[in-house]
PDB file of C-alpha atoms in Angstrom:
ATOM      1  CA  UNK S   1      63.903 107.044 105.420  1.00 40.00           C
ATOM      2  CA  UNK S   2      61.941 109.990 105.247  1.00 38.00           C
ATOM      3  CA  UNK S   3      63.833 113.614 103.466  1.00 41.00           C
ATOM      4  CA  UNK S   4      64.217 116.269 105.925  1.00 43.00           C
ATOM      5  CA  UNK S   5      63.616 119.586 104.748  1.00 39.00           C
ATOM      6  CA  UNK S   6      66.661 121.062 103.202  1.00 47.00           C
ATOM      7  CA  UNK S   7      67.654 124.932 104.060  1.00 48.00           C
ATOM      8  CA  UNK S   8      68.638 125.704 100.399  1.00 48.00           C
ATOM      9  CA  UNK S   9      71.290 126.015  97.868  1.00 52.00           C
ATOM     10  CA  UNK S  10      73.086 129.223  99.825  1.00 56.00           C
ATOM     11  CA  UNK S  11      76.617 129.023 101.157  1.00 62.00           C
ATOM     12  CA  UNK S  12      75.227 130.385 104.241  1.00 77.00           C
ATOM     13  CA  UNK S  13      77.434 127.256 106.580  1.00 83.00           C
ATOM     14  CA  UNK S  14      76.761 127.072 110.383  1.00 87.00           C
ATOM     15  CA  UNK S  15      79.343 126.184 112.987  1.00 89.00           C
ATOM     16  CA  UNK S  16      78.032 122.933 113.265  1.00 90.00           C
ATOM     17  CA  UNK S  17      78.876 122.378 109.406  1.00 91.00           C
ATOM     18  CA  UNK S  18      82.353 123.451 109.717  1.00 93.00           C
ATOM     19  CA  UNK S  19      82.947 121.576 112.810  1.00 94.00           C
ATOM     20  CA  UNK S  20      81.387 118.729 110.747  1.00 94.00           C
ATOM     21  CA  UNK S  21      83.493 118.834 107.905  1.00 96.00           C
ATOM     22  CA  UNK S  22      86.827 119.464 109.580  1.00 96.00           C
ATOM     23  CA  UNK S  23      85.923 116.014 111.194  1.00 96.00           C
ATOM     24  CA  UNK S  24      85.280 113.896 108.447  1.00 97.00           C
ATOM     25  CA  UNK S  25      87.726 115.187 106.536  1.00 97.00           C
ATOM     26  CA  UNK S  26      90.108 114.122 108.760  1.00 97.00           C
ATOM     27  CA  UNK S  27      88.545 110.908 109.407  1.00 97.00           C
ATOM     28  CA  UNK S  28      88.050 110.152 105.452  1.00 97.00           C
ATOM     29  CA  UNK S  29      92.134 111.533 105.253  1.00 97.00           C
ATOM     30  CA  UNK S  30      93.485 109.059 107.948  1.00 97.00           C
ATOM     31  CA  UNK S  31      91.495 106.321 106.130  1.00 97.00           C
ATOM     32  CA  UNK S  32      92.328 106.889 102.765  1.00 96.00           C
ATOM     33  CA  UNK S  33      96.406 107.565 103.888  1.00 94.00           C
ATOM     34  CA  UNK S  34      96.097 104.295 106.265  1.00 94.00           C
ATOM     35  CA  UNK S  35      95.268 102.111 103.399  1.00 94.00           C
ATOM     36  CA  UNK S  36      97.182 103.728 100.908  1.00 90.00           C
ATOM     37  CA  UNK S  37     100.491 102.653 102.433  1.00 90.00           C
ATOM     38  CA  UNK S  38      99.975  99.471 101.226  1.00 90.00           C
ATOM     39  CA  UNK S  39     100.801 100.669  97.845  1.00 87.00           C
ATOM     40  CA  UNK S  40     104.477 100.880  99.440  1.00 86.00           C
ATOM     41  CA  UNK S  41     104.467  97.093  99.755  1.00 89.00           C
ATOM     42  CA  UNK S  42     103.587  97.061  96.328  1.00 89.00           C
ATOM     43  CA  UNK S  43     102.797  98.693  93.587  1.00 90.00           C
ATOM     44  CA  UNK S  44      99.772  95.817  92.986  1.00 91.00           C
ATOM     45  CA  UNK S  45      98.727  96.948  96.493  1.00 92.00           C
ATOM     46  CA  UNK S  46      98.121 100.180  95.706  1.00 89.00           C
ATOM     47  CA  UNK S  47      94.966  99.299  93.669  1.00 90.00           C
ATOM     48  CA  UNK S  48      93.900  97.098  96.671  1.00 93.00           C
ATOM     49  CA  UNK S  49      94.183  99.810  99.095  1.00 93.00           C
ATOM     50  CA  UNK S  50      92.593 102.743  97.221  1.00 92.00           C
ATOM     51  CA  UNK S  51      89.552  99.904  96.705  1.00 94.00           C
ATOM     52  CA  UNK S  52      89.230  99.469 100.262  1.00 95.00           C
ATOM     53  CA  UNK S  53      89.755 102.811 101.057  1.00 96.00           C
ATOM     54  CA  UNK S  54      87.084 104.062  98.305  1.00 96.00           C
ATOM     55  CA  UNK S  55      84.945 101.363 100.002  1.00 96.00           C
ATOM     56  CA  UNK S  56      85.232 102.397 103.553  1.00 96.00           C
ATOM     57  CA  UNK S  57      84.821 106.009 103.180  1.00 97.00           C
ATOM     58  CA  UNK S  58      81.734 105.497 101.553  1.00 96.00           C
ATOM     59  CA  UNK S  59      80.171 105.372 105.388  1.00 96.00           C
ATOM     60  CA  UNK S  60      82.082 108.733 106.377  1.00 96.00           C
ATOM     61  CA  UNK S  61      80.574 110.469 103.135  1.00 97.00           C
ATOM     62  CA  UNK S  62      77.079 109.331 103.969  1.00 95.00           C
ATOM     63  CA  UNK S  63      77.648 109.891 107.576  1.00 94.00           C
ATOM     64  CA  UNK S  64      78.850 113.495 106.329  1.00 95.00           C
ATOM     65  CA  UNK S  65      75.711 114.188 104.516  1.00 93.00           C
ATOM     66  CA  UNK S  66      73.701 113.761 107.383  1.00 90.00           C
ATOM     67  CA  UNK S  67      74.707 117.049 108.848  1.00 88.00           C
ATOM     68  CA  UNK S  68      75.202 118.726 105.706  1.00 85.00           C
ATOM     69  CA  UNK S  69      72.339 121.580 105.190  1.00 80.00           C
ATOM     70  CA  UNK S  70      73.925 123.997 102.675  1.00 85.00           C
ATOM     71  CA  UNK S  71      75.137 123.490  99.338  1.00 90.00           C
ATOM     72  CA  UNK S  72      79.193 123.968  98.732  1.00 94.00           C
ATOM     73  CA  UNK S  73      80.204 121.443 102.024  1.00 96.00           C
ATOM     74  CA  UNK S  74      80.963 118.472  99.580  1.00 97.00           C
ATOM     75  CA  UNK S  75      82.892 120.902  97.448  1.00 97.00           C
ATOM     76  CA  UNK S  76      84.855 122.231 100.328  1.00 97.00           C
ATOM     77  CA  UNK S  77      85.743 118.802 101.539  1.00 97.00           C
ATOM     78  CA  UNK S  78      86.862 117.526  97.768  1.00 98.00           C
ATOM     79  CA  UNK S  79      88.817 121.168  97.576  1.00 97.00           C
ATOM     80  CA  UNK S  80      90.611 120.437 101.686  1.00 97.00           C
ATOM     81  CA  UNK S  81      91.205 116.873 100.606  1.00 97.00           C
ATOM     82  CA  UNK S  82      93.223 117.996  96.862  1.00 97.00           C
ATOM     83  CA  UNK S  83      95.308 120.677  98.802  1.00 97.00           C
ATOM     84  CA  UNK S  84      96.301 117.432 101.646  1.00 96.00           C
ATOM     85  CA  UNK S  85      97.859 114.907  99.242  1.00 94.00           C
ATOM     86  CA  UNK S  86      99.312 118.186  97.119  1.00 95.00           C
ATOM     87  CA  UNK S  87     101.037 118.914 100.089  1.00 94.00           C
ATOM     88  CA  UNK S  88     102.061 115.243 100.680  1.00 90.00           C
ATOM     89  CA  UNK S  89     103.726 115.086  97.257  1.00 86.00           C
ATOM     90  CA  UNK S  90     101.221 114.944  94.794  1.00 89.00           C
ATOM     91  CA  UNK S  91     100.878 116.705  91.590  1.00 91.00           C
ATOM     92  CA  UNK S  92      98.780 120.144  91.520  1.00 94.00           C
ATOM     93  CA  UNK S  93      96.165 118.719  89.339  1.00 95.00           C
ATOM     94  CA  UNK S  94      95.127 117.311  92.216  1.00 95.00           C
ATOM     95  CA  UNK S  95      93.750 120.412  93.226  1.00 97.00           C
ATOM     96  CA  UNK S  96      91.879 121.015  90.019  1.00 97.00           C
ATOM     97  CA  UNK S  97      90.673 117.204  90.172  1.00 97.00           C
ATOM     98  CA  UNK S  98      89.111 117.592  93.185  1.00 97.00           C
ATOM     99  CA  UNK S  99      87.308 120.925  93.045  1.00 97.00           C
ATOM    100  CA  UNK S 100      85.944 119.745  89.898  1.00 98.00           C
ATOM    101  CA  UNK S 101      85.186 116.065  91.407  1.00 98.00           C
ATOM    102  CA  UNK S 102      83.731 117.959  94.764  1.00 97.00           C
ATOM    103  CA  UNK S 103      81.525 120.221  92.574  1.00 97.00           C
ATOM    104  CA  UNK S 104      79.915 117.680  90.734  1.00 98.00           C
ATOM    105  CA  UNK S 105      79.590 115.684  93.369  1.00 97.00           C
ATOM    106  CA  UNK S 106      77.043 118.431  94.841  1.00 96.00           C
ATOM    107  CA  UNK S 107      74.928 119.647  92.353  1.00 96.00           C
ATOM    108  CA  UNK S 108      74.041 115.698  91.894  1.00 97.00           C
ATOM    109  CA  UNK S 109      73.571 115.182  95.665  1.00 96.00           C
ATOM    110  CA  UNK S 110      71.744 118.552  96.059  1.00 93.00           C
ATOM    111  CA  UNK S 111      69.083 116.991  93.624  1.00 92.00           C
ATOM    112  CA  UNK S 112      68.022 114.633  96.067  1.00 89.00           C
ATOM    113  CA  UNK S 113      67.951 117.180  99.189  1.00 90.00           C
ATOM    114  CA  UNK S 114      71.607 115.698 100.001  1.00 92.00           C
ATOM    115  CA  UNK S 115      69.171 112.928 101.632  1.00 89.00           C
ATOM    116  CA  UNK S 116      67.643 110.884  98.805  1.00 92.00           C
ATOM    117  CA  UNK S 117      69.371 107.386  98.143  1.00 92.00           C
ATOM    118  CA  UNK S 118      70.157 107.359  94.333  1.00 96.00           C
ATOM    119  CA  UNK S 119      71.462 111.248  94.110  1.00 96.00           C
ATOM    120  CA  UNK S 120      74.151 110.241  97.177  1.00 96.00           C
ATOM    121  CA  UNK S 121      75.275 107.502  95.897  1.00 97.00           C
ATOM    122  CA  UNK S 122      75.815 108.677  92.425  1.00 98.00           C
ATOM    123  CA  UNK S 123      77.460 111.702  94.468  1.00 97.00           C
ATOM    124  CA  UNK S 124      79.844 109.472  96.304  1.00 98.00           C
ATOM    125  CA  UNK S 125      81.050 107.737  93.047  1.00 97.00           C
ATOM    126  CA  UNK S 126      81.402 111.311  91.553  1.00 98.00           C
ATOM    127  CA  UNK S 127      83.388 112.773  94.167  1.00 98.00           C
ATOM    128  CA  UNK S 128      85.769 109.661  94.415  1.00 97.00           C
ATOM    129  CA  UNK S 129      86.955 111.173  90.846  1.00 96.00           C
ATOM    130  CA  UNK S 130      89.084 113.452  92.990  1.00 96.00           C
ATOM    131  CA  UNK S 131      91.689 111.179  93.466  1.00 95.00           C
ATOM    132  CA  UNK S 132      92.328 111.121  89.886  1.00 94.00           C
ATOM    133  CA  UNK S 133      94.879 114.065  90.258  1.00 92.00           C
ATOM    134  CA  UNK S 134      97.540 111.210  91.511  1.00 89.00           C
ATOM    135  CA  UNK S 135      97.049 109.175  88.471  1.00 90.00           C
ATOM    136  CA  UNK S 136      96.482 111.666  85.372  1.00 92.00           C
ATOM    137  CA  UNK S 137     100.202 112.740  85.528  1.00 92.00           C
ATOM    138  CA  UNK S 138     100.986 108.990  84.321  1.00 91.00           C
ATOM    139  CA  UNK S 139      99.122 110.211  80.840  1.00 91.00           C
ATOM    140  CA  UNK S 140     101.142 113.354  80.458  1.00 90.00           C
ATOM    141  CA  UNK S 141     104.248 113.126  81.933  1.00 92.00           C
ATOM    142  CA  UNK S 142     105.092 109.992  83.183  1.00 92.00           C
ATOM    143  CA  UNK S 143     108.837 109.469  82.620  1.00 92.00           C
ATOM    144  CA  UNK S 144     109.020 112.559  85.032  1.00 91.00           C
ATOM    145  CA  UNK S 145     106.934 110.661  87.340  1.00 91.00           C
ATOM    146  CA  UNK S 146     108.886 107.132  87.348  1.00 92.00           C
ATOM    147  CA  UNK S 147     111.611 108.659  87.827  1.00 92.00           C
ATOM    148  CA  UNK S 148     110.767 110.112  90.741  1.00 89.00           C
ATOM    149  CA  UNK S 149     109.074 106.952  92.419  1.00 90.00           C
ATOM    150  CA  UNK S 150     113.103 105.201  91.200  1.00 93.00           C
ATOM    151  CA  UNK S 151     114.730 107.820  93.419  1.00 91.00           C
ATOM    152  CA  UNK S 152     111.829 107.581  96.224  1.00 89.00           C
ATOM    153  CA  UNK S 153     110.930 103.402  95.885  1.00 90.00           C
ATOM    154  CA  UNK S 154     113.642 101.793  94.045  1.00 92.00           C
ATOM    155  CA  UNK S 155     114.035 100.324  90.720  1.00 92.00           C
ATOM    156  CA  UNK S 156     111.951  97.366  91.746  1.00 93.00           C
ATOM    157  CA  UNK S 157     108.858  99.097  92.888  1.00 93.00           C
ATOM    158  CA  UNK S 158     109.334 101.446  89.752  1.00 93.00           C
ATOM    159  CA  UNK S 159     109.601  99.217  86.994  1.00 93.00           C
ATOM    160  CA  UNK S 160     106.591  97.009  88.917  1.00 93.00           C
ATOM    161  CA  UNK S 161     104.621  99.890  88.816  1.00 93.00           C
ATOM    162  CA  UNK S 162     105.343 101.160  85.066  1.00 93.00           C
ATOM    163  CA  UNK S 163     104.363  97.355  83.900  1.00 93.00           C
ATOM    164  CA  UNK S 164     101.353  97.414  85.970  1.00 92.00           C
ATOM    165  CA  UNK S 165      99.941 101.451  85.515  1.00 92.00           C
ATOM    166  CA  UNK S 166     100.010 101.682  81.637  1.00 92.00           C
ATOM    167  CA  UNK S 167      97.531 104.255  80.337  1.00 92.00           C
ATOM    168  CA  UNK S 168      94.933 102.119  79.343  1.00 93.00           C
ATOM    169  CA  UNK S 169      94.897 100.665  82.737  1.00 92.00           C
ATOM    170  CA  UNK S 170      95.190 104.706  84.178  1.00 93.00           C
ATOM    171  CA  UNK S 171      92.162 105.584  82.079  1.00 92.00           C
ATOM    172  CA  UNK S 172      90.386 102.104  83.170  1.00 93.00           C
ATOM    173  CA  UNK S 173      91.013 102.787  86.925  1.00 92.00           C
ATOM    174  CA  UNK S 174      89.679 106.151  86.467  1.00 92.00           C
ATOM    175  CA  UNK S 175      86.476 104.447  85.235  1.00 94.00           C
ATOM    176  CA  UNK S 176      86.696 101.715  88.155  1.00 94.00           C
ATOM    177  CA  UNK S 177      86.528 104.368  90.842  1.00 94.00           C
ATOM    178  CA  UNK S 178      83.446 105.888  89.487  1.00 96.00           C
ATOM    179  CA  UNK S 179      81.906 102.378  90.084  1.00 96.00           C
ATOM    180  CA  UNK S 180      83.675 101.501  93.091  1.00 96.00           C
ATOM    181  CA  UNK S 181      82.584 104.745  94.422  1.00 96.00           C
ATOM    182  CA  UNK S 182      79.130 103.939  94.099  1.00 97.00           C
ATOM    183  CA  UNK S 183      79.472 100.339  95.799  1.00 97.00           C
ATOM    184  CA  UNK S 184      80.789 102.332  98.494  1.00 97.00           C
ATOM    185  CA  UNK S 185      77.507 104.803  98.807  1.00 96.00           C
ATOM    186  CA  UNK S 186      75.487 101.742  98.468  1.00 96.00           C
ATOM    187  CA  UNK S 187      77.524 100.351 101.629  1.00 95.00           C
ATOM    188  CA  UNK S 188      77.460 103.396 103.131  1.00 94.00           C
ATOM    189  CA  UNK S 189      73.600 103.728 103.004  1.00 92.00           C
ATOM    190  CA  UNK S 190      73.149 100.509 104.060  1.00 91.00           C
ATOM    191  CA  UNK S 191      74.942 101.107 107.197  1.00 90.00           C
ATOM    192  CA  UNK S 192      73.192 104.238 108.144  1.00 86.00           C
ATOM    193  CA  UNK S 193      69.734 102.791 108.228  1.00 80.00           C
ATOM    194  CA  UNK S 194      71.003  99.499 109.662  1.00 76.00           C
ATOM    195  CA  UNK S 195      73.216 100.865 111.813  1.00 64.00           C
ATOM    196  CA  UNK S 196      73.384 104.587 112.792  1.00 60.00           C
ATOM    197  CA  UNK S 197      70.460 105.681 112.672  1.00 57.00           C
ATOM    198  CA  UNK S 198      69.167 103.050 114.968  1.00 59.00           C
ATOM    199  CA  UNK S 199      71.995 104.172 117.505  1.00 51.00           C
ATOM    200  CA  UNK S 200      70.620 107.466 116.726  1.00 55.00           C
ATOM    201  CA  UNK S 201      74.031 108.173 115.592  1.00 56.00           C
ATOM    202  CA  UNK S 202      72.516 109.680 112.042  1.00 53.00           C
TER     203      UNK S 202
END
Protein backbone atom coordinates (compact mmCIF):
# COMPACT_ATOMS: atom_id res chain seq x y z
CA UNK A 1 0.00 0.00 0.00
CA UNK A 2 1.37 3.06 -1.14
CA UNK A 3 2.44 6.10 1.95
CA UNK A 4 0.38 9.09 1.65
CA UNK A 5 2.04 12.19 2.22
CA UNK A 6 2.14 13.05 5.84
CA UNK A 7 1.33 16.88 7.00
CA UNK A 8 4.17 16.90 9.63
CA UNK A 9 5.20 16.49 13.14
CA UNK A 10 2.98 19.78 14.41
CA UNK A 11 0.14 19.44 16.88
CA UNK A 12 -1.78 21.45 14.53
CA UNK A 13 -5.19 18.56 14.88
CA UNK A 14 -8.24 19.11 12.57
CA UNK A 15 -11.82 18.42 13.53
CA UNK A 16 -11.80 15.42 11.69
CA UNK A 17 -8.86 14.12 14.05
CA UNK A 18 -10.63 14.86 17.15
CA UNK A 19 -13.83 13.50 15.97
CA UNK A 20 -11.59 10.52 15.03
CA UNK A 21 -10.06 9.90 18.16
CA UNK A 22 -13.01 10.46 20.45
CA UNK A 23 -14.38 7.45 18.34
CA UNK A 24 -11.88 4.97 18.63
CA UNK A 25 -11.21 5.65 21.85
CA UNK A 26 -14.38 4.74 22.77
CA UNK A 27 -14.56 1.87 20.56
CA UNK A 28 -10.94 0.49 21.75
CA UNK A 29 -12.51 1.38 25.66
CA UNK A 30 -15.77 -0.72 25.22
CA UNK A 31 -13.54 -3.50 23.81
CA UNK A 32 -10.91 -3.62 26.13
CA UNK A 33 -13.72 -3.19 29.34
CA UNK A 34 -16.01 -5.95 27.44
CA UNK A 35 -13.33 -8.50 27.61
CA UNK A 36 -11.86 -7.55 30.68
CA UNK A 37 -14.86 -8.69 32.72
CA UNK A 38 -13.89 -11.96 32.25
CA UNK A 39 -11.18 -11.46 34.69
CA UNK A 40 -14.27 -11.36 37.25
CA UNK A 41 -14.94 -15.02 36.44
CA UNK A 42 -11.52 -15.55 37.18
CA UNK A 43 -8.57 -14.34 37.99
CA UNK A 44 -6.94 -16.94 35.10
CA UNK A 45 -9.42 -15.12 32.82
CA UNK A 46 -8.10 -12.02 33.20
CA UNK A 47 -4.94 -12.90 31.18
CA UNK A 48 -7.31 -14.43 28.52
CA UNK A 49 -9.29 -11.38 28.17
CA UNK A 50 -6.59 -8.67 28.11
CA UNK A 51 -5.02 -11.21 25.18
CA UNK A 52 -8.05 -10.99 23.24
CA UNK A 53 -8.64 -7.64 23.92
CA UNK A 54 -4.84 -6.60 23.02
CA UNK A 55 -5.62 -8.73 19.91
CA UNK A 56 -8.77 -7.13 18.77
CA UNK A 57 -7.87 -3.61 19.20
CA UNK A 58 -5.06 -4.07 17.12
CA UNK A 59 -7.72 -3.36 14.02
CA UNK A 60 -9.12 -0.10 15.84
CA UNK A 61 -5.39 1.19 16.26
CA UNK A 62 -4.61 0.59 12.62
CA UNK A 63 -7.99 1.71 11.61
CA UNK A 64 -7.07 4.89 13.85
CA UNK A 65 -3.95 5.59 12.02
CA UNK A 66 -5.58 5.88 8.90
CA UNK A 67 -6.99 9.25 9.71
CA UNK A 68 -4.28 10.29 11.83
CA UNK A 69 -2.19 13.30 10.04
CA UNK A 70 -0.47 15.06 12.97
CA UNK A 71 1.85 13.86 15.43
CA UNK A 72 0.54 13.80 19.35
CA UNK A 73 -3.08 11.79 18.33
CA UNK A 74 -1.60 8.37 19.57
CA UNK A 75 -0.37 10.18 22.64
CA UNK A 76 -3.67 11.77 23.31
CA UNK A 77 -5.51 8.53 22.96
CA UNK A 78 -2.85 6.51 25.40
CA UNK A 79 -3.21 9.84 27.83
CA UNK A 80 -7.73 9.64 27.46
CA UNK A 81 -7.44 5.90 27.84
CA UNK A 82 -4.97 6.14 31.47
CA UNK A 83 -7.36 8.88 32.91
CA UNK A 84 -10.66 6.09 31.95
CA UNK A 85 -9.54 3.04 33.95
CA UNK A 86 -8.01 5.73 36.74
CA UNK A 87 -11.34 6.77 37.06
CA UNK A 88 -12.72 3.17 37.06
CA UNK A 89 -10.51 2.25 40.02
CA UNK A 90 -7.19 1.95 38.89
CA UNK A 91 -4.03 3.15 40.32
CA UNK A 92 -2.63 6.73 39.10
CA UNK A 93 0.35 5.23 37.53
CA UNK A 94 -1.84 4.46 35.09
CA UNK A 95 -1.76 7.82 33.97
CA UNK A 96 1.99 8.05 33.85
CA UNK A 97 2.02 4.48 32.07
CA UNK A 98 0.14 5.54 29.42
CA UNK A 99 1.45 8.97 28.48
CA UNK A 100 4.72 7.42 28.47
CA UNK A 101 3.36 4.16 26.50
CA UNK A 102 1.29 6.75 24.06
CA UNK A 103 4.48 8.81 23.48
CA UNK A 104 6.58 6.18 22.44
CA UNK A 105 4.20 4.71 20.64
CA UNK A 106 4.38 7.93 18.23
CA UNK A 107 7.68 8.91 17.68
CA UNK A 108 8.08 5.06 16.42
CA UNK A 109 4.93 5.26 14.24
CA UNK A 110 5.79 8.82 13.05
CA UNK A 111 9.00 7.15 11.52
CA UNK A 112 7.10 5.38 9.09
CA UNK A 113 4.66 8.42 8.09
CA UNK A 114 2.09 6.72 10.68
CA UNK A 115 1.50 4.55 7.33
CA UNK A 116 4.48 2.22 6.89
CA UNK A 117 3.89 -1.50 8.10
CA UNK A 118 6.87 -2.27 10.48
CA UNK A 119 6.87 1.36 12.40
CA UNK A 120 2.81 0.62 13.22
CA UNK A 121 3.13 -2.40 14.30
CA UNK A 122 6.05 -1.91 16.53
CA UNK A 123 3.81 1.23 17.59
CA UNK A 124 0.85 -0.89 18.48
CA UNK A 125 2.97 -3.28 20.69
CA UNK A 126 4.50 -0.07 22.28
CA UNK A 127 1.43 1.60 23.12
CA UNK A 128 -0.22 -1.66 24.56
CA UNK A 129 2.52 -0.92 27.45
CA UNK A 130 -0.12 1.46 28.77
CA UNK A 131 -1.98 -0.96 30.45
CA UNK A 132 0.86 -1.70 32.59
CA UNK A 133 -0.35 0.97 35.18
CA UNK A 134 -2.99 -1.89 36.47
CA UNK A 135 -0.30 -4.35 37.03
CA UNK A 136 2.95 -2.39 38.34
CA UNK A 137 1.20 -1.71 41.73
CA UNK A 138 1.50 -5.67 42.30
CA UNK A 139 5.55 -4.88 42.42
CA UNK A 140 5.28 -2.08 44.92
CA UNK A 141 2.51 -2.38 46.95
CA UNK A 142 0.69 -5.32 46.59
CA UNK A 143 -0.61 -6.33 50.04
CA UNK A 144 -2.49 -2.90 49.67
CA UNK A 145 -3.75 -4.14 46.48
CA UNK A 146 -5.03 -7.80 47.58
CA UNK A 147 -6.56 -6.51 50.03
CA UNK A 148 -8.58 -4.49 48.24
CA UNK A 149 -9.60 -7.12 45.46
CA UNK A 150 -10.58 -9.47 49.24
CA UNK A 151 -13.02 -6.69 50.14
CA UNK A 152 -14.16 -6.14 46.30
CA UNK A 153 -13.88 -10.19 44.94
CA UNK A 154 -13.69 -12.37 47.86
CA UNK A 155 -11.11 -14.43 49.42
CA UNK A 156 -11.35 -16.93 46.62
CA UNK A 157 -10.73 -14.71 43.70
CA UNK A 158 -7.95 -13.00 45.92
CA UNK A 159 -5.89 -15.69 46.99
CA UNK A 160 -6.41 -17.20 43.11
CA UNK A 161 -5.10 -14.19 41.92
CA UNK A 162 -2.01 -13.67 44.44
CA UNK A 163 -0.93 -17.49 43.44
CA UNK A 164 -1.34 -16.76 39.89
CA UNK A 165 0.14 -12.74 39.55
CA UNK A 166 3.54 -13.19 41.37
CA UNK A 167 6.11 -10.63 40.22
CA UNK A 168 7.97 -12.62 38.00
CA UNK A 169 4.85 -13.45 36.21
CA UNK A 170 3.87 -9.28 36.53
CA UNK A 171 7.22 -8.46 34.95
CA UNK A 172 6.72 -11.49 32.31
CA UNK A 173 3.20 -10.24 31.31
CA UNK A 174 4.57 -6.88 30.92
CA UNK A 175 6.97 -8.43 28.36
CA UNK A 176 4.01 -10.62 26.78
CA UNK A 177 2.01 -7.54 25.90
CA UNK A 178 4.79 -5.96 24.06
CA UNK A 179 4.61 -9.13 21.83
CA UNK A 180 1.06 -9.65 21.89
CA UNK A 181 0.73 -6.13 20.91
CA UNK A 182 2.54 -6.61 17.87
CA UNK A 183 0.51 -9.88 16.79
CA UNK A 184 -2.26 -7.60 17.10
CA UNK A 185 -0.75 -4.78 14.50
CA UNK A 186 0.16 -7.62 12.35
CA UNK A 187 -3.71 -8.65 12.49
CA UNK A 188 -4.68 -5.40 12.30
CA UNK A 189 -2.74 -4.69 9.02
CA UNK A 190 -3.79 -7.61 7.60
CA UNK A 191 -7.32 -6.67 7.88
CA UNK A 192 -7.01 -3.26 6.47
CA UNK A 193 -5.63 -4.29 3.14
CA UNK A 194 -7.83 -7.41 3.04
CA UNK A 195 -10.60 -5.93 4.27
CA UNK A 196 -11.15 -2.13 4.63
CA UNK A 197 -9.57 -0.77 2.30
CA UNK A 198 -11.26 -2.81 -0.31
CA UNK A 199 -14.69 -1.58 1.24
CA UNK A 200 -13.02 1.66 0.95
CA UNK A 201 -13.53 1.80 4.58
CA UNK A 202 -9.55 2.82 5.08
Amino acid sequence: MPTPAHKGNTLKFTPKELIALGIFTAVYTVIYMAFNMLGAVAPILQLVGATLAALLNGITFMLFLTRVRHAGLITLMALLLGILVTIAGHHPISIVTALVAGIAADVIASRGGYRATVPTVVAYGVFNLWVSGGYLPLLFMRDSVLSEYRRQMGDQWADAFNALFSPAVIILLIIGTVVVGMIGGWIGRRALSKHFERAGLA
